[in-house]
CSV table of C-alpha atoms in Angstrom, one decimal:
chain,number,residue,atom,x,y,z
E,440,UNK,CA,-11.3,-9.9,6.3
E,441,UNK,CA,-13.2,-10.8,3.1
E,442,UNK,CA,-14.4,-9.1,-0.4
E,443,UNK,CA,-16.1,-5.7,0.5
E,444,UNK,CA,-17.7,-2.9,-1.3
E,445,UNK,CA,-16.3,0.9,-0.4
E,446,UNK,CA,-18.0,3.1,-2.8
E,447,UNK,CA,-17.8,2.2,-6.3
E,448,UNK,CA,-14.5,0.2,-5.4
E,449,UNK,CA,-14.5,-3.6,-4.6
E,450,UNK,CA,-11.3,-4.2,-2.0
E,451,UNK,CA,-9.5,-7.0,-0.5
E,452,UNK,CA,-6.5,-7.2,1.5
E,453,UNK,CA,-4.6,-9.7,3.9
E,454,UNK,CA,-1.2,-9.8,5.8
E,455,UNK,CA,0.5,-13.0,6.1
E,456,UNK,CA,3.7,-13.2,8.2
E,457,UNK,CA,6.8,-14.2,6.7
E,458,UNK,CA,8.8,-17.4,6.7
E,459,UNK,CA,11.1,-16.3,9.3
E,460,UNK,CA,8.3,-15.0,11.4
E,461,UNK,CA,6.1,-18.7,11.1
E,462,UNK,CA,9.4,-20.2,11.8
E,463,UNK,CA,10.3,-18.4,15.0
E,464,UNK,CA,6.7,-18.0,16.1
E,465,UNK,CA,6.7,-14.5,15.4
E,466,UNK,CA,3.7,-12.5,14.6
E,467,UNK,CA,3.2,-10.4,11.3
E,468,UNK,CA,5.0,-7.4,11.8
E,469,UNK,CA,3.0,-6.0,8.5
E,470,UNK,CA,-0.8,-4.3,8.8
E,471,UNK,CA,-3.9,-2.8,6.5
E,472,UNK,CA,-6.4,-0.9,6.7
E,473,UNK,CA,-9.3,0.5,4.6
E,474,UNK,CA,-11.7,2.7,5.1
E,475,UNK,CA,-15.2,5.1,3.2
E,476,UNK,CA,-15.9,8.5,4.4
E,477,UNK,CA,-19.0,9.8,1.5
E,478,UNK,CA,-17.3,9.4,-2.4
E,479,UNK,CA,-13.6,8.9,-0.6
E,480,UNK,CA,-11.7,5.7,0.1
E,481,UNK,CA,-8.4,4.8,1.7
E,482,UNK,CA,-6.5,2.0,1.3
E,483,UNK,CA,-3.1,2.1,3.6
E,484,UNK,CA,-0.6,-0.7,4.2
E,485,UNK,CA,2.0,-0.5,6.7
E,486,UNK,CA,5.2,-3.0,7.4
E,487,UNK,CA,6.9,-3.1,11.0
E,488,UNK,CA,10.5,-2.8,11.6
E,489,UNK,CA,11.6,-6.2,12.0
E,490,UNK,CA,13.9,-5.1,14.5
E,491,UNK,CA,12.0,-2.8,16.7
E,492,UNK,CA,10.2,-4.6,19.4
E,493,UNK,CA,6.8,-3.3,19.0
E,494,UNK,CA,6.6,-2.5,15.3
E,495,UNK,CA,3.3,-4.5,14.8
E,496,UNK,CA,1.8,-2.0,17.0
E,497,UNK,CA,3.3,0.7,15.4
E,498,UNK,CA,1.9,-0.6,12.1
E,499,UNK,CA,-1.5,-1.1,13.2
E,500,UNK,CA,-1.3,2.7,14.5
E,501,UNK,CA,0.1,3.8,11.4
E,502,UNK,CA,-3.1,1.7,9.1
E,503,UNK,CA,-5.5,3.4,11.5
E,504,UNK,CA,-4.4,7.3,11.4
E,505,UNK,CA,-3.9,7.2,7.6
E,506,UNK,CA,-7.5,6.3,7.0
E,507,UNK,CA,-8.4,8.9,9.7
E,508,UNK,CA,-6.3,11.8,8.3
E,509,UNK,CA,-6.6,11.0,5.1
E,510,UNK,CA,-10.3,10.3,5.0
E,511,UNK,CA,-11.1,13.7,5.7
E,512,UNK,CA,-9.4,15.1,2.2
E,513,UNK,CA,-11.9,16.6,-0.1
E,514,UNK,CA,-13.5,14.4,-2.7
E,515,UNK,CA,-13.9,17.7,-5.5
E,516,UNK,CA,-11.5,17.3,-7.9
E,517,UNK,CA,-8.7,19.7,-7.9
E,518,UNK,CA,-5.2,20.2,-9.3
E,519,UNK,CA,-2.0,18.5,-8.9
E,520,UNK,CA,-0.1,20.9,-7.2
E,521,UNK,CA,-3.0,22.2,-4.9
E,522,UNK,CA,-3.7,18.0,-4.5
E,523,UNK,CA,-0.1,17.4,-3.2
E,524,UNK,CA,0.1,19.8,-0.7
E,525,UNK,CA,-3.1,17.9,0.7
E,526,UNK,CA,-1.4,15.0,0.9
E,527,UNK,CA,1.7,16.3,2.2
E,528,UNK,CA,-0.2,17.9,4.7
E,529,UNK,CA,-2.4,14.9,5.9
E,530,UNK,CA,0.7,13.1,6.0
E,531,UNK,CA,2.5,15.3,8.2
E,532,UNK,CA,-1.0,14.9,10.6
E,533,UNK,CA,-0.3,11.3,10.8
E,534,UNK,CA,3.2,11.8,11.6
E,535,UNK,CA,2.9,13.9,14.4
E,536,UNK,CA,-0.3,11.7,15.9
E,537,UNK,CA,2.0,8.4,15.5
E,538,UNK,CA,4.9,10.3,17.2
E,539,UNK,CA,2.2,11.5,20.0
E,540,UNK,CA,0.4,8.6,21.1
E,541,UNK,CA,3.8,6.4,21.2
E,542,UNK,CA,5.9,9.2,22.8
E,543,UNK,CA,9.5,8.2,24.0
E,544,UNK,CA,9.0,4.8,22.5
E,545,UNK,CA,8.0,6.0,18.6
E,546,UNK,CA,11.2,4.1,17.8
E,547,UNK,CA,10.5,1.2,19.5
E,548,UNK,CA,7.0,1.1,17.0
E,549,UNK,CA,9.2,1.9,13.8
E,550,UNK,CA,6.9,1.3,10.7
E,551,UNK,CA,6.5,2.2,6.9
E,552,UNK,CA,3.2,3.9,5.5
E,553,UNK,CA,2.0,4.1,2.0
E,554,UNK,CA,-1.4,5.0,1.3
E,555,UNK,CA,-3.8,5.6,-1.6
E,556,UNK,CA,-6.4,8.1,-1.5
E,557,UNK,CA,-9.7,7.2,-4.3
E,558,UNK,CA,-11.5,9.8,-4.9
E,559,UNK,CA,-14.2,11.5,-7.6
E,560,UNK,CA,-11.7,12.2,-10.9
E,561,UNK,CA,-8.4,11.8,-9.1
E,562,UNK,CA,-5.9,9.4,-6.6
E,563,UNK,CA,-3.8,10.5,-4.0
E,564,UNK,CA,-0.4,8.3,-3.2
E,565,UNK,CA,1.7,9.0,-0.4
E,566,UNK,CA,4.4,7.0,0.9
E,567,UNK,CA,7.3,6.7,3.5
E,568,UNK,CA,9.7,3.6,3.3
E,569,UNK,CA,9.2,0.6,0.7
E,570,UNK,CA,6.2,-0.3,-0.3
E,571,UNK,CA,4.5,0.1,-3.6
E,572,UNK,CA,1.8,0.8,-5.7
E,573,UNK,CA,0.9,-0.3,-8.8
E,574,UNK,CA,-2.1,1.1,-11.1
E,575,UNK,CA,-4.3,-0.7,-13.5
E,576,UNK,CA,-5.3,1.7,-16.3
E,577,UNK,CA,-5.8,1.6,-20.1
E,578,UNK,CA,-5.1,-0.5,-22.8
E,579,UNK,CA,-2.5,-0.9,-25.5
E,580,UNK,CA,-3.0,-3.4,-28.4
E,581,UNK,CA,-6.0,-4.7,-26.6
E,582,UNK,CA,-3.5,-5.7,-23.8
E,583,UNK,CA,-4.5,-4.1,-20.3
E,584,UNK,CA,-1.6,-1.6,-19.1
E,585,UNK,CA,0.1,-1.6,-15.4
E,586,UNK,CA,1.8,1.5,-14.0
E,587,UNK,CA,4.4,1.4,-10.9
E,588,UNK,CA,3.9,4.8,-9.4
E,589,UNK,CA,7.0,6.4,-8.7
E,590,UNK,CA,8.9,5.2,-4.7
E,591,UNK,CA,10.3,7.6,-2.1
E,592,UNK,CA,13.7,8.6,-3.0
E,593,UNK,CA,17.1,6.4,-0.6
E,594,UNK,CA,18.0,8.4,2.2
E,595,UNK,CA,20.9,8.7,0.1
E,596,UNK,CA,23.1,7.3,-3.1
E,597,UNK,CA,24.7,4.9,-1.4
E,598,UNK,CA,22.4,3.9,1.4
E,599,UNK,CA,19.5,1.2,1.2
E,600,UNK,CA,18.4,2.5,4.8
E,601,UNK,CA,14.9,2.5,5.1
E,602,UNK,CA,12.6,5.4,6.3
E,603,UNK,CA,10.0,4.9,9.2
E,604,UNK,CA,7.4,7.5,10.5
E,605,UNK,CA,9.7,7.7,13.6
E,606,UNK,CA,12.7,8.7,11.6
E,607,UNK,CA,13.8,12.2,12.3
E,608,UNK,CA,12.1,14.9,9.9
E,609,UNK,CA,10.5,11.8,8.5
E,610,UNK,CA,8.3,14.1,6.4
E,611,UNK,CA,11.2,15.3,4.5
E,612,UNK,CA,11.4,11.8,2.6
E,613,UNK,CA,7.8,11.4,2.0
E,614,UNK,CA,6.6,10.9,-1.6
E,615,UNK,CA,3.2,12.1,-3.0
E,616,UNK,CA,1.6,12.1,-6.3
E,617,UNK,CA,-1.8,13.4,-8.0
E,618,UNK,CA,-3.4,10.7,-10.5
E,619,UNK,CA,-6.3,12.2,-12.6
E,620,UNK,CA,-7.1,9.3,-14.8
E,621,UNK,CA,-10.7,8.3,-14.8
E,622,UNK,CA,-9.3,4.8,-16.8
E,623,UNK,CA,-7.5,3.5,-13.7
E,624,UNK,CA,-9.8,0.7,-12.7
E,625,UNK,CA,-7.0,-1.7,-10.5
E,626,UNK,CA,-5.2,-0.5,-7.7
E,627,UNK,CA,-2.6,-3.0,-5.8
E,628,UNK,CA,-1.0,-1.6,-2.7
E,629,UNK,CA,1.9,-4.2,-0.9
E,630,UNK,CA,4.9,-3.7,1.4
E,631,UNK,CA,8.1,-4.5,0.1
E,632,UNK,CA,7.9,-8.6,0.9
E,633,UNK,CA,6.3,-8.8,-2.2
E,634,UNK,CA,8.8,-6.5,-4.5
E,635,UNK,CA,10.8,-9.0,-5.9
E,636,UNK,CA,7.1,-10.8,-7.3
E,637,UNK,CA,5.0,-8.1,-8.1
E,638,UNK,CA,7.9,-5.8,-9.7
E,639,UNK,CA,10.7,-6.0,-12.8
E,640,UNK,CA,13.9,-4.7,-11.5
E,641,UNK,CA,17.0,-4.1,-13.5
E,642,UNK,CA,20.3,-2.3,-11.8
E,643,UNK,CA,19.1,-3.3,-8.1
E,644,UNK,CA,16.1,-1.2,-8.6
E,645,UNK,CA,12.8,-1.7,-9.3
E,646,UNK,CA,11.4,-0.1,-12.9
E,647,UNK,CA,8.3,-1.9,-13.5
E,648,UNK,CA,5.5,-4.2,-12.3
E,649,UNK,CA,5.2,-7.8,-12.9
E,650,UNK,CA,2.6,-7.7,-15.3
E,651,UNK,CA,1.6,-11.4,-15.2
E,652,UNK,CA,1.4,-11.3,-11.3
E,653,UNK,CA,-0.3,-7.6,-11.3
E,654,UNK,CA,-2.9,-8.9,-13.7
E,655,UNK,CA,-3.7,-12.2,-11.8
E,656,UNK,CA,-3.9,-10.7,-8.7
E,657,UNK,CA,-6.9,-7.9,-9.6
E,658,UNK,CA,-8.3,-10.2,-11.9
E,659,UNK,CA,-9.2,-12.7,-9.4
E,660,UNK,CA,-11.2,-9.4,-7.7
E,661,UNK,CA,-13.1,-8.5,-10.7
E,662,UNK,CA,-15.8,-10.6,-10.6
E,663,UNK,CA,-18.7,-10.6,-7.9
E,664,UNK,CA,-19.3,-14.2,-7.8
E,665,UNK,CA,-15.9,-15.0,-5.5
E,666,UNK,CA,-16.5,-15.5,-1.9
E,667,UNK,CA,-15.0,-14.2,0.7
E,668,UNK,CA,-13.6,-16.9,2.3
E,669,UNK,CA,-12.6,-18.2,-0.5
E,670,UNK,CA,-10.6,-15.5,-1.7
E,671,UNK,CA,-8.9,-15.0,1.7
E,672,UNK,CA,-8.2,-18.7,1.5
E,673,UNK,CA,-6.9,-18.4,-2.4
E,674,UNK,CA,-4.6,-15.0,-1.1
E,675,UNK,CA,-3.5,-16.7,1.9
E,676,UNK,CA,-2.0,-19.6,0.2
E,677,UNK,CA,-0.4,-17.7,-2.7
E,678,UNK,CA,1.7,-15.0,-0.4
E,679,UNK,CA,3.0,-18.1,2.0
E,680,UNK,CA,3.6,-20.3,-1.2
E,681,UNK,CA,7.0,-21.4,-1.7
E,682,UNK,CA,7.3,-20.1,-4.8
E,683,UNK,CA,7.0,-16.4,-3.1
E,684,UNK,CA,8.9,-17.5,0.0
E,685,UNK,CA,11.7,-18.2,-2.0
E,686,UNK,CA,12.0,-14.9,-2.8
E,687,UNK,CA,11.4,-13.0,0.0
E,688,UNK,CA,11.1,-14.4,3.5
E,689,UNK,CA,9.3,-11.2,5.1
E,690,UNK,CA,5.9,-10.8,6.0
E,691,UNK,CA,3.6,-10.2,2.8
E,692,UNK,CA,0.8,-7.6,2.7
E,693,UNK,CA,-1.9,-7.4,-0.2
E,694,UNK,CA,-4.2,-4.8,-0.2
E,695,UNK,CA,-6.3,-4.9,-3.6
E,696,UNK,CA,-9.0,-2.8,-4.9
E,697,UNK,CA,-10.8,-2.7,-8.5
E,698,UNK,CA,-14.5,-0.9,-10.0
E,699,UNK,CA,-17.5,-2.2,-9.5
E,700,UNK,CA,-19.2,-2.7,-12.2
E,701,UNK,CA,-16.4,-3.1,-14.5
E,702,UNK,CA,-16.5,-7.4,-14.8
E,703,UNK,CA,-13.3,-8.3,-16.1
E,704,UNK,CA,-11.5,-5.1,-15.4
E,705,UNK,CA,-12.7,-3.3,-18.8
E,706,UNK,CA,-11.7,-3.5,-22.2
């Protein structure tokens, strides 16, 4: 899917399978999705158990009921406590349509979620599992500023297990947050084959984003005159590089959204 306009927002995304995957003749196991209901858009990515047998379904289900549930949140501005219970609430919707329409089999369909909400004055996040967002917003020293919003807590201390929307009580371990910051102008959105490019980690963990790749990445977006196929092209060959497969073999999901209007991404 190429460049498109939602709104006042300018969004891109792709999914390219993995090394592994190409190798063994898998398909990508990783899915997006974006979607404009009036002055709201949705931006959800979604990465398939690569153990579960029909997890690309299961993120392709997951893609298209965040944008449903979610799409229907209200676009007035409103607090952050009043906003997170909105977002826990639509997420709890998805939940129980994804454990619904795959029944018996939801674990067979394992899959992450983590969504975005953009809307009038504030943006939703809520997440299950390993992906990532990271904001554009601000300046300091006339250098743009990158934000990592904050990841879904381990299942425990001592346990890198990873939670899907099939897991048991699977809302339990979802993360939301309110953003109201009318400077955020970049939103990247990725599942976790890209956490060891597009984030700094010290102590195992991840703290940061990669600035340089952050920056690149929405920068290439900013400006009107790129074509579509062009920039699928450019995206496609950059998340199955080697320099990016040498770090993580998994599928890779993108899912990339700036301002219109806002050439260059601002000051």
């Amino acid at each position: 899917m190429g460049t498109r306009a939602h709104g006042s927002w300018r969004v891109h995304g792709l999914s390219v399978e993995g090394y592994r995957h190409r190798r063994d003749g898998v398909a990508c196991q990783d899915a997006w999705r974006c979607a404009t209901d009036g002055p709201v858009t949705v931006l959800a990515v979604a990465d398939g158990a690569g153990s579960r047998p029909r997890s690309g379904e299961g993120s392709l289900l997951a893609v298209r009921l965040a944008v449903e549930h979610f799409g229907r949140l209200p676009a007035a501005r409103t607090d952050g406590p009043v906003a997170n219970r909105l977002l826990r609430r639509s997420f709890q919707r998805v939940v129980d349509d994804f454990l619904d329409r795959t029944g018996e089999a939801a674990a067979d369909h394992a899959t992450t979620l983590t969504v975005v909400v953009l809307a009038p004055g504030w943006l939703g996040h809520a997440s299950v599992g390993d992906g990532f967002v990271v904001l554009r917003a601000g300046t300091e020293d006339g250098e743009r500023q990158f934000h990592l919003l904050p990841q879904p807590a381990a299942v425990s201390e001592y346990s890198n297990e990873t939670v899907f929307l099939s897991t048991p009580d699977a809302a339990r371990w979802v993360r939301t947050d309110c953003v109201r910051d009318d400077g955020v102008d970049g939103v990247l959105l990725s599942t976790d084959g890209l956490a060891q490019a597009a984030l700094s980690w010290s102590g195992g963990a991840p703290q940061a984003p990669n600035e340089s790749f952050a920056a690149a990445v929405l920068r290439s977006l900013d400006t009107e005159a790129v074509e579509p196929g062009d920039e699928d092209d450019r995206l496609a060959a950059l998340l199955r590089s080697d320099r990016l497969t040498a770090l993580n073999g998994d599928d890779k999901t993108l899912l990339r959204a700036v301002r219109t209007g806002l050439a260059g991404g601002g000051a």
